[in-house]
mmCIF file of C-alpha atoms and ligand atoms in Angstrom:
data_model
loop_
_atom_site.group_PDB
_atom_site.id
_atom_site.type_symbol
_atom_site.label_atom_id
_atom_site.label_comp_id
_atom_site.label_asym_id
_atom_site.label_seq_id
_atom_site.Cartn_x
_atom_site.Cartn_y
_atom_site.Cartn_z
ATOM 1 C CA UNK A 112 25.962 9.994 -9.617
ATOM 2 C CA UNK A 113 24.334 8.942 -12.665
ATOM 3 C CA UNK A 114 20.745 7.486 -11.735
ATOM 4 C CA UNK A 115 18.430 5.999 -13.783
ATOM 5 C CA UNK A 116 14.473 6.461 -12.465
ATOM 6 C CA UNK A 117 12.314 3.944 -13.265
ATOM 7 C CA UNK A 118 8.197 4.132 -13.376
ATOM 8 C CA UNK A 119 8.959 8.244 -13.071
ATOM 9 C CA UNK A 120 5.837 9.856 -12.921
ATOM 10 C CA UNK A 121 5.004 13.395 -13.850
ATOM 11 C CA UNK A 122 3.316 14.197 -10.276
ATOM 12 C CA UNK A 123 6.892 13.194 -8.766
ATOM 13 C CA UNK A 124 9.559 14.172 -11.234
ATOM 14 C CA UNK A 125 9.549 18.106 -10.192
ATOM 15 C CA UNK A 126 10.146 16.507 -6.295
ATOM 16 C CA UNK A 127 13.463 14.282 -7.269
ATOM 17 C CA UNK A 128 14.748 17.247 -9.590
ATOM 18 C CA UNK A 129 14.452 19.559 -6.755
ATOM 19 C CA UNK A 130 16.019 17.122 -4.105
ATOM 20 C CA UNK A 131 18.838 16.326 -6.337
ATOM 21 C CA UNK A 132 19.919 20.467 -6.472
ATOM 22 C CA UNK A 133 21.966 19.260 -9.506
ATOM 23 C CA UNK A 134 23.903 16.769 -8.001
ATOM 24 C CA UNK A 135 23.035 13.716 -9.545
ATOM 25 C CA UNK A 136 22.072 12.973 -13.093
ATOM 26 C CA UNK A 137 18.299 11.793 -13.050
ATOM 27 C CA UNK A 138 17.399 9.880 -16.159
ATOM 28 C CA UNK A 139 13.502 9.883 -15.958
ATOM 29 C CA UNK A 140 12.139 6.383 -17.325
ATOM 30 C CA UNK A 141 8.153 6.300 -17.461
ATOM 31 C CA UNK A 142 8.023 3.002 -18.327
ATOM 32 C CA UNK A 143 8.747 0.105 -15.490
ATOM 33 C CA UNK A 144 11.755 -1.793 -14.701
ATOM 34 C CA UNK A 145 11.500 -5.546 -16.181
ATOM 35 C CA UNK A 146 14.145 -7.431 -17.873
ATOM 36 C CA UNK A 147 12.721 -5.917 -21.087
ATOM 37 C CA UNK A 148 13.569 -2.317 -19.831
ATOM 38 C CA UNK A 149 16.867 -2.805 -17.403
ATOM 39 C CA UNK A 150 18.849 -2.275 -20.409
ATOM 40 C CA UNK A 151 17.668 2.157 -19.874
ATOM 41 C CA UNK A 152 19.554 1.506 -16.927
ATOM 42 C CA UNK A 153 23.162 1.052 -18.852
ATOM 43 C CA UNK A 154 25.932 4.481 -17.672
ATOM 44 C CA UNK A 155 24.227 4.569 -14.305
ATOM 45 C CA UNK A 156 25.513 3.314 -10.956
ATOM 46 C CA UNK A 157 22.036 3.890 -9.323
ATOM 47 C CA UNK A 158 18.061 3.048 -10.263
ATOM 48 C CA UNK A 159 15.583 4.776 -8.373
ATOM 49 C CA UNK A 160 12.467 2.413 -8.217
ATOM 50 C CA UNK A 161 8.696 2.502 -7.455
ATOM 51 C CA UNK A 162 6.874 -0.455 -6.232
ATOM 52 C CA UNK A 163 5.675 -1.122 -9.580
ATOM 53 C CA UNK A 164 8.558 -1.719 -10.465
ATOM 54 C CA UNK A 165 10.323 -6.018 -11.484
ATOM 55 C CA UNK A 166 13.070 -6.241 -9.508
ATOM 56 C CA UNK A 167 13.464 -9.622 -9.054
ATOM 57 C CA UNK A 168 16.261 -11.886 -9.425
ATOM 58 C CA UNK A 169 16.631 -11.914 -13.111
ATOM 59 C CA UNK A 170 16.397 -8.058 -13.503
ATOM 60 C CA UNK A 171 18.939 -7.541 -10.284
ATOM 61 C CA UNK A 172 21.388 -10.031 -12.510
ATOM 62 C CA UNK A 173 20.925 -7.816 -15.453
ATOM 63 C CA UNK A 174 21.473 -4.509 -13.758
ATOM 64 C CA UNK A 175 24.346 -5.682 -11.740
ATOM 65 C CA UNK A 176 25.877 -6.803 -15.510
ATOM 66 C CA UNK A 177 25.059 -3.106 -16.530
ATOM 67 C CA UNK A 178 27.502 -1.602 -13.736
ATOM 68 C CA UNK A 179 24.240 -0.180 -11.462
ATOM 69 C CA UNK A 180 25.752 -0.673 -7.674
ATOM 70 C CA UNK A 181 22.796 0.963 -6.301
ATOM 71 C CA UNK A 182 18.788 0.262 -5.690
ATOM 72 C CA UNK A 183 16.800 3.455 -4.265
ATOM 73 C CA UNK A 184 13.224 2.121 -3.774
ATOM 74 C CA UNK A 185 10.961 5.817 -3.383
ATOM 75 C CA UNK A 186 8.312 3.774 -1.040
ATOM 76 C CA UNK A 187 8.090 2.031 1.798
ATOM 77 C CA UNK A 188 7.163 -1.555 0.462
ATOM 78 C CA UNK A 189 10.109 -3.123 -0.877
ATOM 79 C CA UNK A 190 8.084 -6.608 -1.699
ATOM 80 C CA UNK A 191 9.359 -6.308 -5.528
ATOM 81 C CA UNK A 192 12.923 -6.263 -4.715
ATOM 82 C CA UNK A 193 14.432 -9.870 -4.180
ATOM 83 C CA UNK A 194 16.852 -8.790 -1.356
ATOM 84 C CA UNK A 195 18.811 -11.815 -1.071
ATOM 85 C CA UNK A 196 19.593 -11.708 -4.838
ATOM 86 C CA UNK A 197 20.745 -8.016 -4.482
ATOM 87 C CA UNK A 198 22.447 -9.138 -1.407
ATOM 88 C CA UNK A 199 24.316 -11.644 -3.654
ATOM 89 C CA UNK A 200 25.559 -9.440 -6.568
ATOM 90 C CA UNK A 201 26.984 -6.684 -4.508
ATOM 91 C CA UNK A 202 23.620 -4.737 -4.777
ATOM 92 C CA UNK A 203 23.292 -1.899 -1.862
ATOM 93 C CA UNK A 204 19.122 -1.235 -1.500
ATOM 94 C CA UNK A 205 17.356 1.481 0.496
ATOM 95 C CA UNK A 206 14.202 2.100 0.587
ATOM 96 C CA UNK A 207 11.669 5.261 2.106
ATOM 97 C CA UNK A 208 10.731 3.690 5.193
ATOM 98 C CA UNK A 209 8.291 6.637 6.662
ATOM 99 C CA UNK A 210 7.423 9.165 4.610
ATOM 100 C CA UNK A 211 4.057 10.135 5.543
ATOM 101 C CA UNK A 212 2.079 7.302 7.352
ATOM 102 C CA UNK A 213 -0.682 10.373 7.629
ATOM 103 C CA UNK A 214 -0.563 10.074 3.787
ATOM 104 C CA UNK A 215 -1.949 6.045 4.075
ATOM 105 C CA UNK A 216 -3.654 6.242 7.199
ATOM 106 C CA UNK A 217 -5.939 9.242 6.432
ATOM 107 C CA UNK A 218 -6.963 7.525 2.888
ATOM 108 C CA UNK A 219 -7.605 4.749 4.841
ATOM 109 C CA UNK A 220 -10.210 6.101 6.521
ATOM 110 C CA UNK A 221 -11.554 8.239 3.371
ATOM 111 C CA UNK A 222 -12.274 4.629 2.001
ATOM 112 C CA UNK A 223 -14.214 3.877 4.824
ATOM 113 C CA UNK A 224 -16.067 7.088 5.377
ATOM 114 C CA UNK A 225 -16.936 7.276 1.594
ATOM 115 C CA UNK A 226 -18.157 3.473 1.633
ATOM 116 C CA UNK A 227 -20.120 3.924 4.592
ATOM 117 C CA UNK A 228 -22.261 6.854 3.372
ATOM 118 C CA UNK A 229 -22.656 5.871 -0.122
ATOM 119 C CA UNK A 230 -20.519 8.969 -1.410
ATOM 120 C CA UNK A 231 -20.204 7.035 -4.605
ATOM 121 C CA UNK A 232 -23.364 6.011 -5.260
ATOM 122 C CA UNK A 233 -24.879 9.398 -3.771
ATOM 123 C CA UNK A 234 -22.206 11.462 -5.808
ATOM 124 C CA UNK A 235 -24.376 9.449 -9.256
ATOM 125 C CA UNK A 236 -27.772 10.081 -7.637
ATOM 126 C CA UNK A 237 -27.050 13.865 -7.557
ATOM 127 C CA UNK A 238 -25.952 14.093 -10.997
ATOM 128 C CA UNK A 239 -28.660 12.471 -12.055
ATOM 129 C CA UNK A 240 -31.130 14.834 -10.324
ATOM 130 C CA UNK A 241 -32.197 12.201 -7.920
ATOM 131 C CA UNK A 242 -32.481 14.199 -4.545
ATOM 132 C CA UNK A 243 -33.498 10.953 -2.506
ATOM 133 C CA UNK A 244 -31.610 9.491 0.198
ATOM 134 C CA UNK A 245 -33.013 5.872 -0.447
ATOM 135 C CA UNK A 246 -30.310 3.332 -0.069
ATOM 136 C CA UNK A 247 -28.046 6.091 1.058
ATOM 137 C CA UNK A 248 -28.223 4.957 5.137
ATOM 138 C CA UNK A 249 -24.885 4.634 6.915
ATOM 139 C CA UNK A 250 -23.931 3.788 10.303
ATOM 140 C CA UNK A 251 -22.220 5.855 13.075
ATOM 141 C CA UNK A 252 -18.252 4.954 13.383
ATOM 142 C CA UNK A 253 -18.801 6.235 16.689
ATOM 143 C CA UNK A 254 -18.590 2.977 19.224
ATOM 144 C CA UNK A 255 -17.868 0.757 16.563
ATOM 145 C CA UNK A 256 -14.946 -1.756 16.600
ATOM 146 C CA UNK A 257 -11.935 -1.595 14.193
ATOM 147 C CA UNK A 258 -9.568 -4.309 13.699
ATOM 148 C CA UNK A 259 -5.837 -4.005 12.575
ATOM 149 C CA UNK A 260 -3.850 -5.946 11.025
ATOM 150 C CA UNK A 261 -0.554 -4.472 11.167
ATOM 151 C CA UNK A 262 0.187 -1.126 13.755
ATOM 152 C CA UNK A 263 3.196 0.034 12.744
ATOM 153 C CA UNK A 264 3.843 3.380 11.236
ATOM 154 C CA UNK A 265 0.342 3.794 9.017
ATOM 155 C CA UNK A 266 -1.684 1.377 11.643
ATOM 156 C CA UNK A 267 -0.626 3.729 14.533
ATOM 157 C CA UNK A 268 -1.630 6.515 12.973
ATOM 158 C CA UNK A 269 -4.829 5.297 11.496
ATOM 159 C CA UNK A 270 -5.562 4.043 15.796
ATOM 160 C CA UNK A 271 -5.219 7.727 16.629
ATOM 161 C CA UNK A 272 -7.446 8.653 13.953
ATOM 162 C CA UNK A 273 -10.045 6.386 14.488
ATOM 163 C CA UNK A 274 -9.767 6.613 18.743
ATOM 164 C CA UNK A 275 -10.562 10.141 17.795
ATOM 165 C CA UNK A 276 -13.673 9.153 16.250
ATOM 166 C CA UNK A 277 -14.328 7.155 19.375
ATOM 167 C CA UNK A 278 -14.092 3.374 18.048
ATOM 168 C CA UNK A 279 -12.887 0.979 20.176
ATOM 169 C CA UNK A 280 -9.642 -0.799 18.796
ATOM 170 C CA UNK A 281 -7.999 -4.211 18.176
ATOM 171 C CA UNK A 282 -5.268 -4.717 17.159
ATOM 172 C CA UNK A 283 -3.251 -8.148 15.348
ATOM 173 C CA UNK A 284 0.851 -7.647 15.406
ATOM 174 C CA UNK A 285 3.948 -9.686 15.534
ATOM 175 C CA UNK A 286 5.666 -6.805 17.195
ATOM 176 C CA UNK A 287 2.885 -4.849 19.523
ATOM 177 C CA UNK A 288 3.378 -1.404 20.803
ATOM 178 C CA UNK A 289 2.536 -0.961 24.479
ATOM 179 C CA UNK A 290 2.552 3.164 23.902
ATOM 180 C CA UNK A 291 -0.068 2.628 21.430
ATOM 181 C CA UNK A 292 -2.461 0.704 23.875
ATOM 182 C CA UNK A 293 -1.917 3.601 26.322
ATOM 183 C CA UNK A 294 -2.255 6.261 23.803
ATOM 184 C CA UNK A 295 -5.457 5.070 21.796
ATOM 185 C CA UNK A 296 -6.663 2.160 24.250
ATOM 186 C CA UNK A 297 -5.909 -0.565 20.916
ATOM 187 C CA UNK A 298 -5.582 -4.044 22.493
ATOM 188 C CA UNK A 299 -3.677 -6.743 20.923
ATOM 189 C CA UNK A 300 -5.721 -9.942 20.530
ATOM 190 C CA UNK A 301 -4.985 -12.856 18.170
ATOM 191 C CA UNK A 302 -6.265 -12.672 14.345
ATOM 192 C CA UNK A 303 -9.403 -14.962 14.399
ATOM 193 C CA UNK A 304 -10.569 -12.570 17.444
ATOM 194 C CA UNK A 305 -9.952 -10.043 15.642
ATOM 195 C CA UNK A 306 -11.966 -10.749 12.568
ATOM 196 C CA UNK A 307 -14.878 -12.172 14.643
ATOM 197 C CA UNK A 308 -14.851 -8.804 17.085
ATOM 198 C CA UNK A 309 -14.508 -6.348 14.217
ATOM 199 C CA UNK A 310 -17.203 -4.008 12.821
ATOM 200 C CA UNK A 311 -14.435 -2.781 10.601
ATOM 201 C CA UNK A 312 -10.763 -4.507 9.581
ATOM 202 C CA UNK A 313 -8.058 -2.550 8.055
ATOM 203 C CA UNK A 314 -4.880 -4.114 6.737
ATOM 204 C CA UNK A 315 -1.008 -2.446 7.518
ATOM 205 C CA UNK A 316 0.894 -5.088 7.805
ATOM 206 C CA UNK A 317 3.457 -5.551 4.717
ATOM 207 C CA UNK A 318 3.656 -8.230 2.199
ATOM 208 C CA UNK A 319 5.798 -11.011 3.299
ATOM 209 C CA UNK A 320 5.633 -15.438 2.889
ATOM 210 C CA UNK A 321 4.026 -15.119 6.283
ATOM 211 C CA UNK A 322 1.238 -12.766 5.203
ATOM 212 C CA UNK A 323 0.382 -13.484 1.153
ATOM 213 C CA UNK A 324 -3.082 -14.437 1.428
ATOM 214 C CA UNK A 325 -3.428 -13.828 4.890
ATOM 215 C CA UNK A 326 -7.276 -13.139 4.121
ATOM 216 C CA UNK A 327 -8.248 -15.924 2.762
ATOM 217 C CA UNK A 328 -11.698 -17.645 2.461
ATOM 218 C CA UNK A 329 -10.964 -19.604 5.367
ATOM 219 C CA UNK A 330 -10.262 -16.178 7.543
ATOM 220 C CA UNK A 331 -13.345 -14.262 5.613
ATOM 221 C CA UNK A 332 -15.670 -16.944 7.007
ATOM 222 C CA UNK A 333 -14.607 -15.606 10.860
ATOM 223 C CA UNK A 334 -15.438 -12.191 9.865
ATOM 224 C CA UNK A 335 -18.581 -10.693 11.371
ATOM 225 C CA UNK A 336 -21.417 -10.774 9.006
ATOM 226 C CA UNK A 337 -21.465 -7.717 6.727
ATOM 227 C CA UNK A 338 -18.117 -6.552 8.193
ATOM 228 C CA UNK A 339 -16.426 -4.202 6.228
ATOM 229 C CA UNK A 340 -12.645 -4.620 4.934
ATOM 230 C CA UNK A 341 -9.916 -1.798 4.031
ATOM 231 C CA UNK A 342 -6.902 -2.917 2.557
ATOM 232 C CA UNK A 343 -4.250 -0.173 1.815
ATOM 233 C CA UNK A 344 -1.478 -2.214 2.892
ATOM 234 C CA UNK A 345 -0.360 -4.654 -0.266
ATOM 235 C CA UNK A 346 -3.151 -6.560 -2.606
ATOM 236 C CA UNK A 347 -1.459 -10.051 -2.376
ATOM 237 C CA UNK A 348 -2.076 -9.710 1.865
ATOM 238 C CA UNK A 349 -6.079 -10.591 0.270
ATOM 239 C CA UNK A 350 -7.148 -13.387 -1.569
ATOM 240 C CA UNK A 351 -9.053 -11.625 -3.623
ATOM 241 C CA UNK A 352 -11.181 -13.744 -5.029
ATOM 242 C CA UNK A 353 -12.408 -15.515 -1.729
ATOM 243 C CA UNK A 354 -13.148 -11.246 -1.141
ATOM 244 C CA UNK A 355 -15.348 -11.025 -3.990
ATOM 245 C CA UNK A 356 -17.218 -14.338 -3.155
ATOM 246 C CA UNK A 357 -17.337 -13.414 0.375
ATOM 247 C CA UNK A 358 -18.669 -10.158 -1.035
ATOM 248 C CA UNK A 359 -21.328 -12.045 -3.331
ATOM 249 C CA UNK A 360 -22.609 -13.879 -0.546
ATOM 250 C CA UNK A 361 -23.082 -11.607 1.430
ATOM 251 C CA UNK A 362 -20.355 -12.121 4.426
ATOM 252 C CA UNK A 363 -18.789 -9.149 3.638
ATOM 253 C CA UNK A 364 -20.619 -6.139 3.686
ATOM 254 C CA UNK A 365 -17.630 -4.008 1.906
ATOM 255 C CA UNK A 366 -14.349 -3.990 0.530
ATOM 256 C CA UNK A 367 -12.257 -0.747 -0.070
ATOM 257 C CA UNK A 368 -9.218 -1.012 -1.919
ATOM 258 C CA UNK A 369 -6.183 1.046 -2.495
ATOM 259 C CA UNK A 370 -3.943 -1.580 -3.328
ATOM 260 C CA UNK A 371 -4.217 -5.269 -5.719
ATOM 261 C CA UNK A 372 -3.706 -8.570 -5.818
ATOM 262 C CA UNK A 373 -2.617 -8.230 -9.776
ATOM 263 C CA UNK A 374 -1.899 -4.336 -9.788
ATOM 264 C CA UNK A 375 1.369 -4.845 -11.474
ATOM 265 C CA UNK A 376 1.543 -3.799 -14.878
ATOM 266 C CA UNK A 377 -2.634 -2.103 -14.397
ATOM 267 C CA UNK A 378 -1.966 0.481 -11.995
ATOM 268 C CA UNK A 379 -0.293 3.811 -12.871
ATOM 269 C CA UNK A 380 -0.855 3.137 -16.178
ATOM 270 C CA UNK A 381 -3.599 4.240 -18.636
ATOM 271 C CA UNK A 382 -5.567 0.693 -20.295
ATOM 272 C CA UNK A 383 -8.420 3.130 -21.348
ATOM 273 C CA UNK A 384 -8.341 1.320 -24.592
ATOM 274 C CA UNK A 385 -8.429 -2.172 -23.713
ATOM 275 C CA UNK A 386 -11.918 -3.647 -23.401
ATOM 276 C CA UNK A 387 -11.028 -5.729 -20.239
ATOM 277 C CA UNK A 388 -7.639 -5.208 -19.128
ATOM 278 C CA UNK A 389 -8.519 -7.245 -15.900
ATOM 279 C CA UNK A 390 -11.884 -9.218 -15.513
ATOM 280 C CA UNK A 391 -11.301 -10.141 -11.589
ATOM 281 C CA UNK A 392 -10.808 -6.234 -10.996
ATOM 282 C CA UNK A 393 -14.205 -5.541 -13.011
ATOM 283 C CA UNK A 394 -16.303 -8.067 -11.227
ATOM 284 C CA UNK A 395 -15.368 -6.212 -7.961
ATOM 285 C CA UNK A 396 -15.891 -2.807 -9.412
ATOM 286 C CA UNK A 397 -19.696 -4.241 -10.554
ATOM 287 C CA UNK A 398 -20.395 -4.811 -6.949
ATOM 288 C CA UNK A 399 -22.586 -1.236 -5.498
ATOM 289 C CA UNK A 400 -20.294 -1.670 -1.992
ATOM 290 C CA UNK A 401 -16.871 -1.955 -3.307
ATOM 291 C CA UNK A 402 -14.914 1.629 -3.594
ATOM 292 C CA UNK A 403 -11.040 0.772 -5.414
ATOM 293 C CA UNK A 404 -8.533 3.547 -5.671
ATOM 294 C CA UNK A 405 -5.331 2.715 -7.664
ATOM 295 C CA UNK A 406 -2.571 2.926 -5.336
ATOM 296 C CA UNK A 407 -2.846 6.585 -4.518
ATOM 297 C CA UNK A 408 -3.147 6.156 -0.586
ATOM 298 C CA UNK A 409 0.687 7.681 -0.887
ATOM 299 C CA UNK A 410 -0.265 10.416 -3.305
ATOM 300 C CA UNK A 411 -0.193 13.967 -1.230
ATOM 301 C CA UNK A 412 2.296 16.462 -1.868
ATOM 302 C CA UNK A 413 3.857 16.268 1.946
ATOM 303 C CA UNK A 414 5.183 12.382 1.257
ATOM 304 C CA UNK A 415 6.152 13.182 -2.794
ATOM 305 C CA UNK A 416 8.141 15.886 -1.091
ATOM 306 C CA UNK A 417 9.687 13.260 1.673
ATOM 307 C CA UNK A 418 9.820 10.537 -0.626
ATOM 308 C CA UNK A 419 12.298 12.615 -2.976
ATOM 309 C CA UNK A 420 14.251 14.083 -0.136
ATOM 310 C CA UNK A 421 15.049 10.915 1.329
ATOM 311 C CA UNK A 422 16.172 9.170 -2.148
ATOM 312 C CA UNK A 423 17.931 11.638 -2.771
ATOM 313 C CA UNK A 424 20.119 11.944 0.742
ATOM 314 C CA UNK A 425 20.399 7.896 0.354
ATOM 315 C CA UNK A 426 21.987 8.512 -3.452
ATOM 316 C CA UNK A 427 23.934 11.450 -1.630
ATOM 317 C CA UNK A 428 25.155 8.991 1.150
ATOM 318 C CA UNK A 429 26.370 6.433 -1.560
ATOM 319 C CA UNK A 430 28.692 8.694 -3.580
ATOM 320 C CA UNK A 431 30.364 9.403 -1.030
ATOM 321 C CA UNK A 432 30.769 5.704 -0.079
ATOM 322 C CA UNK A 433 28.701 5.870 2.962
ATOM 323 C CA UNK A 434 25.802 3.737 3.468
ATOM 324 C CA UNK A 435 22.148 5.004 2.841
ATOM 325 C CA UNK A 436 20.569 6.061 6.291
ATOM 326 C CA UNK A 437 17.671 3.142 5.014
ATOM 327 C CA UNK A 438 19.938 0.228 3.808
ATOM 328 C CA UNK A 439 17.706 -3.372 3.472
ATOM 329 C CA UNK A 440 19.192 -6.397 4.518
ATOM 330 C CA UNK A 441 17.329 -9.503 3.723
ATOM 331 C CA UNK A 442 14.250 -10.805 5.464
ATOM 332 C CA UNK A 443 15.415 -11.574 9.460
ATOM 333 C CA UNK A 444 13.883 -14.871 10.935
ATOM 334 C CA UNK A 445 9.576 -14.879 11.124
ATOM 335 C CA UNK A 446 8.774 -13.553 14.427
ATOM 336 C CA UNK A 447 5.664 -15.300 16.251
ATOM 337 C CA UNK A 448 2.545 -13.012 16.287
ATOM 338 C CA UNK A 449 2.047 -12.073 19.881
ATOM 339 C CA UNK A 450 -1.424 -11.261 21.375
ATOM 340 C CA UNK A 451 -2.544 -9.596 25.536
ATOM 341 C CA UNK A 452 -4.715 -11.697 27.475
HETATM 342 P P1 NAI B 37 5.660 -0.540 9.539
HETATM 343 O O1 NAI B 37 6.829 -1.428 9.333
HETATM 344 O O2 NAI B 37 5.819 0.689 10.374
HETATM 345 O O3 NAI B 37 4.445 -1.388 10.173
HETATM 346 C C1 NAI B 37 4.116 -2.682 9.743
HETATM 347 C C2 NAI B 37 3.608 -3.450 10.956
HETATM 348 O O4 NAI B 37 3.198 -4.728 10.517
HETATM 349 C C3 NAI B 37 4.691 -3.631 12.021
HETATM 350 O O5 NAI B 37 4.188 -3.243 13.288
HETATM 351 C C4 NAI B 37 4.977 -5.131 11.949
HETATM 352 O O6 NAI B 37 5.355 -5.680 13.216
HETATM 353 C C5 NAI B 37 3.645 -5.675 11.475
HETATM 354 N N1 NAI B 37 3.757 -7.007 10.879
HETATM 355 C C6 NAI B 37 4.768 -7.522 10.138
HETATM 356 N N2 NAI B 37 4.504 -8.794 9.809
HETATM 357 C C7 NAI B 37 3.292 -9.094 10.346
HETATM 358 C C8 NAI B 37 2.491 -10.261 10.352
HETATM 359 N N3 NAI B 37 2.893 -11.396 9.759
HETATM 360 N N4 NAI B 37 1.315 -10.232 11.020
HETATM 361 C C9 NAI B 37 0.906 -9.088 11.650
HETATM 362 N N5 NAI B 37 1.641 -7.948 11.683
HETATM 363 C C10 NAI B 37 2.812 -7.952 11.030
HETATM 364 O O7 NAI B 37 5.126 -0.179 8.091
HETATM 365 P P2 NAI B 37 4.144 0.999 7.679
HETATM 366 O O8 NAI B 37 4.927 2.211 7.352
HETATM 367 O O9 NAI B 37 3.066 1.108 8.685
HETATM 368 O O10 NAI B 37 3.567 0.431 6.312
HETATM 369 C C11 NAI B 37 2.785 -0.756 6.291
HETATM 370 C C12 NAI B 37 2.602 -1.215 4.865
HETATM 371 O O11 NAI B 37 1.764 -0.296 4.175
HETATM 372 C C13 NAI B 37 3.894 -1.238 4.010
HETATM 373 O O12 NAI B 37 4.621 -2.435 4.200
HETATM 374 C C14 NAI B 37 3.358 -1.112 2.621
HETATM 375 O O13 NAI B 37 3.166 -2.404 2.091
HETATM 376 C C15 NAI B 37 2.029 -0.409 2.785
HETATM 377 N N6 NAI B 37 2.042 0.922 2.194
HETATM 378 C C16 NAI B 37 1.074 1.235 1.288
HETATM 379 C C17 NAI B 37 1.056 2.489 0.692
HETATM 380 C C18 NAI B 37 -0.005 2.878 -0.286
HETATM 381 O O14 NAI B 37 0.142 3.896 -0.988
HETATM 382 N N7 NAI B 37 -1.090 2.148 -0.393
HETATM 383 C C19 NAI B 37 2.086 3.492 0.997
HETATM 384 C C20 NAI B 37 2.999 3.087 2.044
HETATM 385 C C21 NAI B 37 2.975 1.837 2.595
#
């Protein structure tokens, strides 16, 4: 099959070449798909897409027109594709739905290790000679109480992870897992008790209507004072900036970030040579307990190895007019969040 790759980056490109063993054409496009670029889709029945990638309704219309049948997404969150539209033109869409939640959940908690103990601002103090540990203090995780939002995949993992450290667990889901209460002792409890229990909130859940600003000033306000907040999930689940005032008042005591509000079109890309490519991101980024990565939580060698095979058995599947082992369907009806006594 002839597939063109969209947003293909040169940590991932020697994973898909590899996985495809030849039998599928990879066209390697570094730029993202938009309706400016769809047109470096034209001779190929498949795109292979990243979740920086536009594929909304407009750009589905304009690949169907090109002949593409097919829509491999190489991540889990599929929030970019309009999957009614594709359902519409005849579009088949898979996407990566586990590839390494150990990936996500473990950079989760570097976030929260390295914002705890300074590492940032002790990583500057060292380099500038300055062998004091003033305004360096941290807290124990030990006995203190995480909150998440989301316990799927990544949020399961994270629980084992952090009931290893030996915090003590909430957990806010629409779907809750018995086997993880037994296994890590997480108890599901609606969202304001979460936020006003937590010492510590971490966000898995994906980016849906029902969770888009899901944090918003209203919920910050219910957070413990000086609570810290991890979101590695997707950067529209935060309203982020009722985070930064929360942040300036003093509410919350830190925010680590692997994923934004307005990533698209900033992350994965190189703006070293505009002055202020985005002001909201830069007020954050002045703030001494704020720690932003750019959308790396995914980034280890184990999941760019998954991510590839996966695509590649889903393009596999499709030539020979099977469907994908990960086929999307549009959104099935909003499910009341559930909560234990
Ligand atoms: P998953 O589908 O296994 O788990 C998501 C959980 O969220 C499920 O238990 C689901 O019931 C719950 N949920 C759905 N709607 C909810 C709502 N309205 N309120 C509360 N809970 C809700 O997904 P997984 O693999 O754990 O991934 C979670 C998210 O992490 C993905 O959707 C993606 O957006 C993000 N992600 C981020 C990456 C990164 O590099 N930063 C990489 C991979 C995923």
């Amino acid at each position: 099959m002839h597939v063109t790759v969209f947003s293909a980056h040169a940590y991932e490109q020697p994973h898909l070449t590899a996985a495809a063993a030849g039998r599928h054409a990879l066209r390697f496009v570094e730029t993202p798909l938009s309706l400016g670029t769809a047109a470096q889709a034209a001779g190929s029945q498949a795109v292979a897409l990243f979740t920086s990638d536009d594929a909304s309704a407009p750009v589905l219309a304009r690949l169907a027109e090109l002949g593409v049948r097919y829509v491999a997404v190489r991540a889990a969150g599929h929030d970019q594709v309009d999957l009614p539209a594709a359902a519409r033109l005849g579009l088949r869409v898979a996407n990566v739905p586990a590839y390494s939640p150990y990936a996500v959940a473990e950079h989760a908690v570097a976030l929260m290790l390295a914002l705890n103990r300074r590492l940032r601002q002790a990583d500057q103090q060292l380099r500038r000679h300055d062998y004091r540990l003033d305004g360096l203090v941290g807290f124990d995780l030990h006995g203190k109480t995480v909150g998440l939002i989301g316990c799927g995949r990544i949020g399961g993992v994270l629980a084992g992870i952090l009931h290893g450290f030996g915090c003590r667990l909430l957990g806010y889901d629409v779907q809750p897992d018995p086997a993880l209460s037994q296994r890590t002792g997480l108890r599901y409890v609606s969202l304001p008790e979460l936020c006003a229990a937590s010492d510590i909130i971490s966000v898995h859940a994906p980016l849906s209507a029902e969770t888009r600003h899901l944090i918003d000033a209203d919920l910050l306000a219910q957070f413990k004072p000086g609570a810290m907040l991890i979101n590695t999930g997707r950067g529209a689940v935060l309203d982020t900036a009722a985070a930064l005032a929360a942040l300036q008042s003093g509410r919350l005591g830190y925010l680590g970030l692997d994923v934004y509000e307005h990533e698209r079109g900033l992350f994965f890309e190189d703006h070293r040579q505009e002055a202020t490519p985005d002001p909201l991101l830069d007020k954050l980024l002045q703030q001494p307990n704020v720690l932003v990565t750019g959308h790396q939580a995914f980034l280890t060698r184990e999941a760019l190895g998954n991510i590839a095979t996966t695509t590649v058995d889903h393009l596999d599947a499709w030539a020979q007019g099977q469907p994908a082992a990960h086929e999307l369907q549009p959104a099935p009806p909003v499910l009341q969040p559930v909560c234990s006594p």
